[in-house]
mmCIF file of C-alpha atoms in Angstrom:
data_model
loop_
_atom_site.group_PDB
_atom_site.id
_atom_site.type_symbol
_atom_site.label_atom_id
_atom_site.label_comp_id
_atom_site.label_asym_id
_atom_site.label_seq_id
_atom_site.Cartn_x
_atom_site.Cartn_y
_atom_site.Cartn_z
ATOM 1 C CA MET A 1 25.792 16.825 6.307
ATOM 2 C CA LEU A 2 28.401 14.265 5.242
ATOM 3 C CA VAL A 3 26.430 11.519 6.993
ATOM 4 C CA LEU A 4 23.232 12.585 5.229
ATOM 5 C CA ARG A 5 24.922 12.578 1.828
ATOM 6 C CA LEU A 6 26.322 9.124 2.522
ATOM 7 C CA LEU A 7 22.872 7.915 3.584
ATOM 8 C CA ASN A 8 21.469 9.402 0.385
ATOM 9 C CA VAL A 9 23.709 7.000 -1.579
ATOM 10 C CA VAL A 10 23.566 3.920 0.658
ATOM 11 C CA ALA A 11 19.787 3.836 1.210
ATOM 12 C CA PRO A 12 18.806 3.395 -2.483
ATOM 13 C CA ALA A 13 21.425 0.653 -2.897
ATOM 14 C CA TYR A 14 20.070 -1.064 0.231
ATOM 15 C CA PHE A 15 16.508 -0.951 -1.112
ATOM 16 C CA LEU A 16 17.523 -2.376 -4.492
ATOM 17 C CA CYS A 17 19.483 -5.157 -2.772
ATOM 18 C CA ILE A 18 16.464 -6.098 -0.622
ATOM 19 C CA SER A 19 14.263 -6.064 -3.734
ATOM 20 C CA LEU A 20 16.645 -8.393 -5.577
ATOM 21 C CA VAL A 21 16.842 -10.834 -2.640
ATOM 22 C CA THR A 22 13.044 -10.835 -2.307
ATOM 23 C CA PHE A 23 12.599 -11.531 -6.020
ATOM 24 C CA VAL A 24 15.066 -14.442 -5.962
ATOM 25 C CA LEU A 25 13.479 -16.012 -2.874
ATOM 26 C CA GLN A 26 9.954 -15.715 -4.242
ATOM 27 C CA ILE A 27 10.636 -16.959 -7.776
ATOM 28 C CA PHE A 28 13.221 -19.651 -7.083
ATOM 29 C CA VAL A 29 12.389 -20.830 -3.532
ATOM 30 C CA PHE A 30 8.886 -20.059 -2.280
ATOM 31 C CA ILE A 31 6.806 -20.455 -5.435
ATOM 32 C CA PRO A 32 8.373 -23.721 -6.720
ATOM 33 C CA SER A 33 8.243 -25.406 -3.303
ATOM 34 C CA MET A 34 5.037 -24.085 -1.717
ATOM 35 C CA PHE A 35 2.566 -23.561 -4.553
ATOM 36 C CA ARG A 36 2.632 -26.851 -6.430
ATOM 37 C CA ASP A 37 -0.710 -28.569 -7.017
ATOM 38 C CA PRO A 38 -0.657 -31.331 -9.679
ATOM 39 C CA SER A 39 -4.461 -31.672 -9.611
ATOM 40 C CA THR A 40 -5.022 -28.216 -11.149
ATOM 41 C CA THR A 41 -4.512 -27.153 -14.730
ATOM 42 C CA PRO A 42 -1.248 -25.334 -15.517
ATOM 43 C CA LEU A 43 -3.161 -22.183 -16.469
ATOM 44 C CA PHE A 44 -4.777 -21.824 -13.030
ATOM 45 C CA SER A 45 -2.108 -23.460 -10.899
ATOM 46 C CA PRO A 46 -1.406 -21.799 -7.516
ATOM 47 C CA ALA A 47 2.238 -21.313 -8.491
ATOM 48 C CA LEU A 48 1.319 -19.390 -11.632
ATOM 49 C CA LEU A 49 -1.335 -17.278 -9.912
ATOM 50 C CA HIS A 50 0.891 -16.408 -6.969
ATOM 51 C CA GLY A 51 3.791 -15.669 -9.296
ATOM 52 C CA ALA A 52 1.614 -13.345 -11.395
ATOM 53 C CA LEU A 53 0.440 -11.547 -8.251
ATOM 54 C CA PHE A 54 3.959 -11.097 -6.955
ATOM 55 C CA LEU A 55 5.216 -9.846 -10.339
ATOM 56 C CA PHE A 56 2.324 -7.372 -10.526
ATOM 57 C CA LEU A 57 3.114 -5.962 -7.077
ATOM 58 C CA SER A 58 6.852 -5.868 -7.746
ATOM 59 C CA ALA A 59 6.486 -4.226 -11.158
ATOM 60 C CA ASN A 60 4.303 -1.467 -9.696
ATOM 61 C CA ALA A 61 6.612 -0.918 -6.736
ATOM 62 C CA LEU A 62 9.787 -0.719 -8.839
ATOM 63 C CA GLY A 63 8.066 1.167 -11.659
ATOM 64 C CA ASN A 64 6.830 3.898 -9.343
ATOM 65 C CA TYR A 65 10.228 3.899 -7.630
ATOM 66 C CA VAL A 66 11.872 4.740 -10.959
ATOM 67 C CA LEU A 67 9.244 7.409 -11.710
ATOM 68 C CA VAL A 68 9.847 9.042 -8.324
ATOM 69 C CA ILE A 69 13.510 9.409 -9.276
ATOM 70 C CA GLN A 70 12.863 10.502 -12.862
ATOM 71 C CA SER A 71 10.035 12.919 -12.009
ATOM 72 C CA SER A 72 12.192 15.160 -9.871
ATOM 73 C CA PRO A 73 10.604 18.346 -8.527
ATOM 74 C CA GLU A 74 11.389 21.294 -10.749
ATOM 75 C CA ASP A 75 14.242 23.556 -9.718
ATOM 76 C CA LEU A 76 12.383 26.834 -9.181
ATOM 77 C CA GLY A 77 15.616 28.600 -8.355
ATOM 78 C CA LYS A 78 16.326 28.919 -12.066
ATOM 79 C CA ASP A 79 13.197 31.040 -12.570
ATOM 80 C CA LEU A 80 13.533 33.129 -9.411
ATOM 81 C CA ASN A 81 15.823 36.031 -8.603
ATOM 82 C CA LEU A 82 18.049 34.385 -6.015
ATOM 83 C CA GLY A 83 21.212 36.271 -6.844
ATOM 84 C CA LYS A 84 21.141 38.580 -3.823
ATOM 85 C CA GLY A 85 22.921 37.433 -0.727
ATOM 86 C CA ALA A 86 19.985 38.026 1.629
ATOM 87 C CA GLU A 87 17.586 35.973 -0.493
ATOM 88 C CA VAL A 88 20.049 33.120 -0.844
ATOM 89 C CA ALA A 89 20.463 33.134 2.927
ATOM 90 C CA ASP A 90 16.693 32.863 3.316
ATOM 91 C CA TRP A 91 16.618 29.810 1.071
ATOM 92 C CA LEU A 92 19.538 28.214 2.893
ATOM 93 C CA ASP A 93 17.773 28.728 6.206
ATOM 94 C CA GLY A 94 14.844 26.738 4.836
ATOM 95 C CA SER A 95 12.470 29.711 4.782
ATOM 96 C CA ARG A 96 10.681 31.187 1.806
ATOM 97 C CA SER A 97 12.287 34.000 -0.117
ATOM 98 C CA PRO A 98 10.612 37.367 0.604
ATOM 99 C CA GLY A 99 10.626 38.224 -3.094
ATOM 100 C CA SER A 100 8.685 35.162 -4.219
ATOM 101 C CA ALA A 101 4.991 34.366 -3.939
ATOM 102 C CA LEU A 102 5.285 30.619 -4.368
ATOM 103 C CA PRO A 103 3.756 28.621 -1.512
ATOM 104 C CA SER A 104 5.636 26.018 0.533
ATOM 105 C CA THR A 105 8.874 26.362 -1.430
ATOM 106 C CA HIS A 106 12.004 24.981 0.148
ATOM 107 C CA PHE A 107 15.697 24.717 -0.647
ATOM 108 C CA CYS A 108 17.063 21.202 -0.126
ATOM 109 C CA ARG A 109 20.771 21.080 0.642
ATOM 110 C CA LEU A 110 21.070 17.463 -0.527
ATOM 111 C CA CYS A 111 19.400 18.124 -3.903
ATOM 112 C CA ALA A 112 20.740 21.711 -4.162
ATOM 113 C CA ARG A 113 17.509 23.009 -5.684
ATOM 114 C CA VAL A 114 14.368 24.904 -4.744
ATOM 115 C CA THR A 115 11.121 22.965 -5.129
ATOM 116 C CA GLN A 116 7.463 23.943 -4.904
ATOM 117 C CA ARG A 117 5.100 22.042 -2.572
ATOM 118 C CA HIS A 118 8.084 20.391 -0.974
ATOM 119 C CA ASP A 119 7.031 17.510 1.282
ATOM 120 C CA HIS A 120 10.256 15.844 2.430
ATOM 121 C CA HIS A 121 13.515 14.362 1.195
ATOM 122 C CA CYS A 122 13.317 10.593 0.734
ATOM 123 C CA PHE A 123 16.675 8.914 1.311
ATOM 124 C CA PHE A 124 15.532 5.592 -0.183
ATOM 125 C CA THR A 125 14.998 7.297 -3.534
ATOM 126 C CA GLY A 126 17.741 9.878 -3.074
ATOM 127 C CA ASN A 127 15.296 12.543 -4.212
ATOM 128 C CA CYS A 128 12.954 15.217 -2.904
ATOM 129 C CA ILE A 129 9.216 14.507 -2.885
ATOM 130 C CA GLY A 130 7.138 17.354 -4.265
ATOM 131 C CA SER A 131 4.236 18.164 -6.535
ATOM 132 C CA ARG A 132 5.543 16.249 -9.558
ATOM 133 C CA ASN A 133 6.264 12.878 -7.956
ATOM 134 C CA MET A 134 3.953 12.741 -4.932
ATOM 135 C CA ARG A 135 1.495 10.347 -6.566
ATOM 136 C CA ASN A 136 4.251 7.960 -7.662
ATOM 137 C CA PHE A 137 5.742 8.081 -4.176
ATOM 138 C CA ILE A 138 2.434 7.087 -2.581
ATOM 139 C CA MET A 139 1.982 4.267 -5.097
ATOM 140 C CA PHE A 140 5.538 3.155 -4.386
ATOM 141 C CA CYS A 141 4.826 2.951 -0.654
ATOM 142 C CA LEU A 142 1.510 1.165 -1.231
ATOM 143 C CA TYR A 143 2.842 -1.540 -3.531
ATOM 144 C CA THR A 144 6.015 -1.996 -1.500
ATOM 145 C CA SER A 145 3.929 -2.732 1.597
ATOM 146 C CA LEU A 146 1.749 -5.179 -0.378
ATOM 147 C CA ALA A 147 4.794 -6.916 -1.874
ATOM 148 C CA CYS A 148 6.336 -7.264 1.592
ATOM 149 C CA LEU A 149 3.064 -8.691 2.959
ATOM 150 C CA ASP A 150 2.925 -11.185 0.091
ATOM 151 C CA SER A 151 6.542 -12.213 0.693
ATOM 152 C CA LEU A 152 5.885 -12.479 4.436
ATOM 153 C CA VAL A 153 2.971 -14.877 3.927
ATOM 154 C CA ALA A 154 4.899 -16.992 1.413
ATOM 155 C CA GLY A 155 7.965 -17.054 3.662
ATOM 156 C CA MET A 156 5.943 -18.137 6.685
ATOM 157 C CA ALA A 157 4.408 -20.954 4.647
ATOM 158 C CA TYR A 158 7.892 -22.032 3.559
ATOM 159 C CA ILE A 159 9.296 -21.978 7.097
ATOM 160 C CA SER A 160 6.213 -23.762 8.430
ATOM 161 C CA ALA A 161 6.693 -26.617 5.953
ATOM 162 C CA THR A 162 10.490 -26.740 6.232
ATOM 163 C CA LEU A 163 10.694 -26.686 10.031
ATOM 164 C CA SER A 164 7.379 -28.483 10.613
ATOM 165 C CA MET A 165 6.043 -25.719 12.815
ATOM 166 C CA SER A 166 2.676 -23.980 13.053
ATOM 167 C CA PHE A 167 1.904 -20.276 13.185
ATOM 168 C CA ALA A 168 -1.626 -20.818 14.525
ATOM 169 C CA ASP A 169 -0.487 -19.417 17.866
ATOM 170 C CA PRO A 170 0.006 -15.614 17.578
ATOM 171 C CA LEU A 171 3.040 -15.841 19.857
ATOM 172 C CA ALA A 172 4.749 -18.297 17.516
ATOM 173 C CA PHE A 173 6.001 -15.519 15.244
ATOM 174 C CA LEU A 174 7.264 -13.467 18.191
ATOM 175 C CA THR A 175 9.233 -16.364 19.628
ATOM 176 C CA LEU A 176 10.487 -17.571 16.238
ATOM 177 C CA LEU A 177 13.539 -15.322 16.082
ATOM 178 C CA PRO A 178 15.082 -16.017 19.525
ATOM 179 C CA HIS A 179 14.303 -19.725 19.186
ATOM 180 C CA SER A 180 15.886 -19.805 15.707
ATOM 181 C CA ILE A 181 19.021 -17.989 16.877
ATOM 182 C CA SER A 182 19.609 -20.565 19.610
ATOM 183 C CA GLN A 183 19.052 -23.396 17.117
ATOM 184 C CA PHE A 184 21.369 -21.794 14.567
ATOM 185 C CA PHE A 185 24.317 -21.513 16.967
ATOM 186 C CA SER A 186 23.685 -25.050 18.183
ATOM 187 C CA GLY A 187 23.896 -26.338 14.603
ATOM 188 C CA ALA A 188 20.267 -27.503 14.376
ATOM 189 C CA LEU A 189 19.288 -24.829 11.841
ATOM 190 C CA LEU A 190 20.772 -24.268 8.393
ATOM 191 C CA SER A 191 22.125 -20.872 7.400
ATOM 192 C CA SER A 192 19.669 -20.634 4.485
ATOM 193 C CA GLU A 193 16.723 -21.222 6.807
ATOM 194 C CA MET A 194 18.059 -18.671 9.268
ATOM 195 C CA PHE A 195 18.413 -16.167 6.424
ATOM 196 C CA VAL A 196 14.765 -16.638 5.418
ATOM 197 C CA ILE A 197 13.659 -16.146 9.040
ATOM 198 C CA LEU A 198 15.591 -12.875 9.222
ATOM 199 C CA MET A 199 13.989 -11.781 5.965
ATOM 200 C CA LEU A 200 10.542 -12.418 7.472
ATOM 201 C CA TYR A 201 11.133 -9.784 10.137
ATOM 202 C CA LEU A 202 12.671 -7.434 7.581
ATOM 203 C CA TRP A 203 9.603 -7.736 5.323
ATOM 204 C CA LEU A 204 7.353 -7.145 8.323
ATOM 205 C CA GLY A 205 9.224 -4.001 9.319
ATOM 206 C CA ILE A 206 9.403 -2.553 5.807
ATOM 207 C CA GLY A 207 5.774 -3.413 5.088
ATOM 208 C CA LEU A 208 4.462 -1.784 8.279
ATOM 209 C CA ALA A 209 6.659 1.291 7.771
ATOM 210 C CA CYS A 210 5.525 1.788 4.167
ATOM 211 C CA ALA A 211 1.859 1.195 5.056
ATOM 212 C CA GLY A 212 2.014 3.701 7.919
ATOM 213 C CA PHE A 213 3.843 6.214 5.766
ATOM 214 C CA CYS A 214 1.257 5.814 2.989
ATOM 215 C CA CYS A 215 -1.676 6.313 5.374
ATOM 216 C CA HIS A 216 -0.063 9.370 6.955
ATOM 217 C CA GLN A 217 0.674 10.868 3.545
ATOM 218 C CA MET A 218 -2.900 10.301 2.370
ATOM 219 C CA LEU A 219 -4.221 12.056 5.487
ATOM 220 C CA LEU A 220 -2.053 15.084 4.707
ATOM 221 C CA ILE A 221 -3.246 15.109 1.092
ATOM 222 C CA LEU A 222 -6.896 15.042 2.176
ATOM 223 C CA ARG A 223 -6.165 18.089 4.329
ATOM 224 C CA GLY A 224 -4.332 19.798 1.465
ATOM 225 C CA GLN A 225 -1.068 19.898 3.415
ATOM 226 C CA THR A 226 2.492 18.739 2.998
ATOM 227 C CA ARG A 227 4.815 17.484 5.690
ATOM 228 C CA TYR A 228 6.987 20.561 5.244
ATOM 229 C CA GLN A 229 3.982 22.838 5.849
ATOM 230 C CA VAL A 230 3.052 20.947 9.008
ATOM 231 C CA ARG A 231 6.622 21.076 10.282
ATOM 232 C CA LYS A 232 6.864 24.836 9.648
ATOM 233 C CA GLY A 233 3.378 25.552 11.004
ATOM 234 C CA MET A 234 2.145 27.049 7.727
ATOM 235 C CA VAL A 235 -1.553 27.778 7.345
ATOM 236 C CA VAL A 236 -3.095 26.408 4.135
ATOM 237 C CA ARG A 237 -6.279 27.477 2.395
ATOM 238 C CA ALA A 238 -9.164 25.144 3.180
ATOM 239 C CA ARG A 239 -10.437 23.281 0.120
ATOM 240 C CA PRO A 240 -12.731 20.281 -0.439
ATOM 241 C CA TRP A 241 -10.929 16.993 -0.028
ATOM 242 C CA ARG A 242 -11.892 15.960 -3.566
ATOM 243 C CA GLU A 243 -9.923 18.868 -5.016
ATOM 244 C CA ASN A 244 -6.914 17.984 -2.876
ATOM 245 C CA LEU A 245 -6.996 14.396 -4.125
ATOM 246 C CA GLN A 246 -7.421 15.446 -7.741
ATOM 247 C CA GLU A 247 -4.450 17.799 -7.486
ATOM 248 C CA VAL A 248 -2.186 14.887 -6.555
ATOM 249 C CA PHE A 249 -3.713 11.927 -8.398
ATOM 250 C CA GLY A 250 -5.423 13.631 -11.345
ATOM 251 C CA LYS A 251 -8.718 12.671 -12.950
ATOM 252 C CA LYS A 252 -7.348 9.406 -14.361
ATOM 253 C CA TRP A 253 -6.328 8.107 -10.942
ATOM 254 C CA LEU A 254 -7.415 4.538 -11.717
ATOM 255 C CA LEU A 255 -4.777 4.219 -14.445
ATOM 256 C CA GLY A 256 -2.038 5.206 -12.012
ATOM 257 C CA LEU A 257 -3.390 2.737 -9.477
ATOM 258 C CA LEU A 258 -3.009 -0.223 -11.844
ATOM 259 C CA ILE A 259 0.172 0.623 -13.759
ATOM 260 C CA PRO A 260 3.113 2.923 -12.951
ATOM 261 C CA VAL A 261 2.604 6.053 -15.056
ATOM 262 C CA GLN A 262 3.602 9.657 -14.577
ATOM 263 C CA ASN A 263 0.877 12.125 -13.668
ATOM 264 C CA VAL A 264 1.031 13.933 -17.004
ATOM 265 C CA GLU A 265 -2.308 15.661 -16.471
ATOM 266 C CA SER A 266 -1.156 17.453 -13.340
ATOM 267 C CA SER A 267 2.132 18.427 -14.976
ATOM 268 C CA CYS A 268 0.332 19.993 -17.944
ATOM 269 C CA ARG A 269 -1.994 21.893 -15.624
ATOM 270 C CA ARG A 270 0.929 23.331 -13.665
ATOM 271 C CA HIS A 271 2.654 24.457 -16.871
ATOM 272 C CA LYS A 272 -0.540 26.230 -17.975
ATOM 273 C CA GLU A 273 -0.763 28.007 -14.631
ATOM 274 C CA LYS A 274 2.763 29.358 -15.148
#
């Protein structure tokens, strides 16, 4: 438990550090050196267009990241009778209290609260993912993967121009790291260039992980399930996939796709149901 609590503090700081390094490399290294075209007008220059794209992806990723933290799942333990020792033990065991009729509720030891439609605990946000912040979490994963892909492409273009190498061969990227390590220790490669090469593999790993996580989460939403329900083997009521999507994303889903906003519509609907 101590290791998990430590990870719950270190992981968000690690993500913010990676985000800051990515922003500095893109704005001050990649864009000024790789996207200069004097023949185009300043309004439609490649540097300006790529910078606007990167800022759009970054703003959505960080904006939804903040909303995931702010839109914490409600602590249902305040409204439930959890004073008896047997019921508290049921919550601590991760099972549902016999005296409650709320589906897929779960007590998280790290958050110390009971949440409805609990999906999982995200260490990179230091928060539980539930009904209130599921949409922002999916948008966070989506835009983080796109921002990493954008940084990966820009970084490869920078390394290709700096080291005069080509990535036309698919094996070139796989052999880049071991070849760069040998060059670095032999003194033929600068530390800044080696740092960018390491960041390429980090962006690739984070981007693939977030994309896979987003696709898996969307599949569960279409089925009307949460990860906690799948892990516990809970049977859910079959509903049309459109209703499952609307429950998470709301009717104004396009607005949340373009800008980071809280799903106010779903929150109001849940309060009315109470």
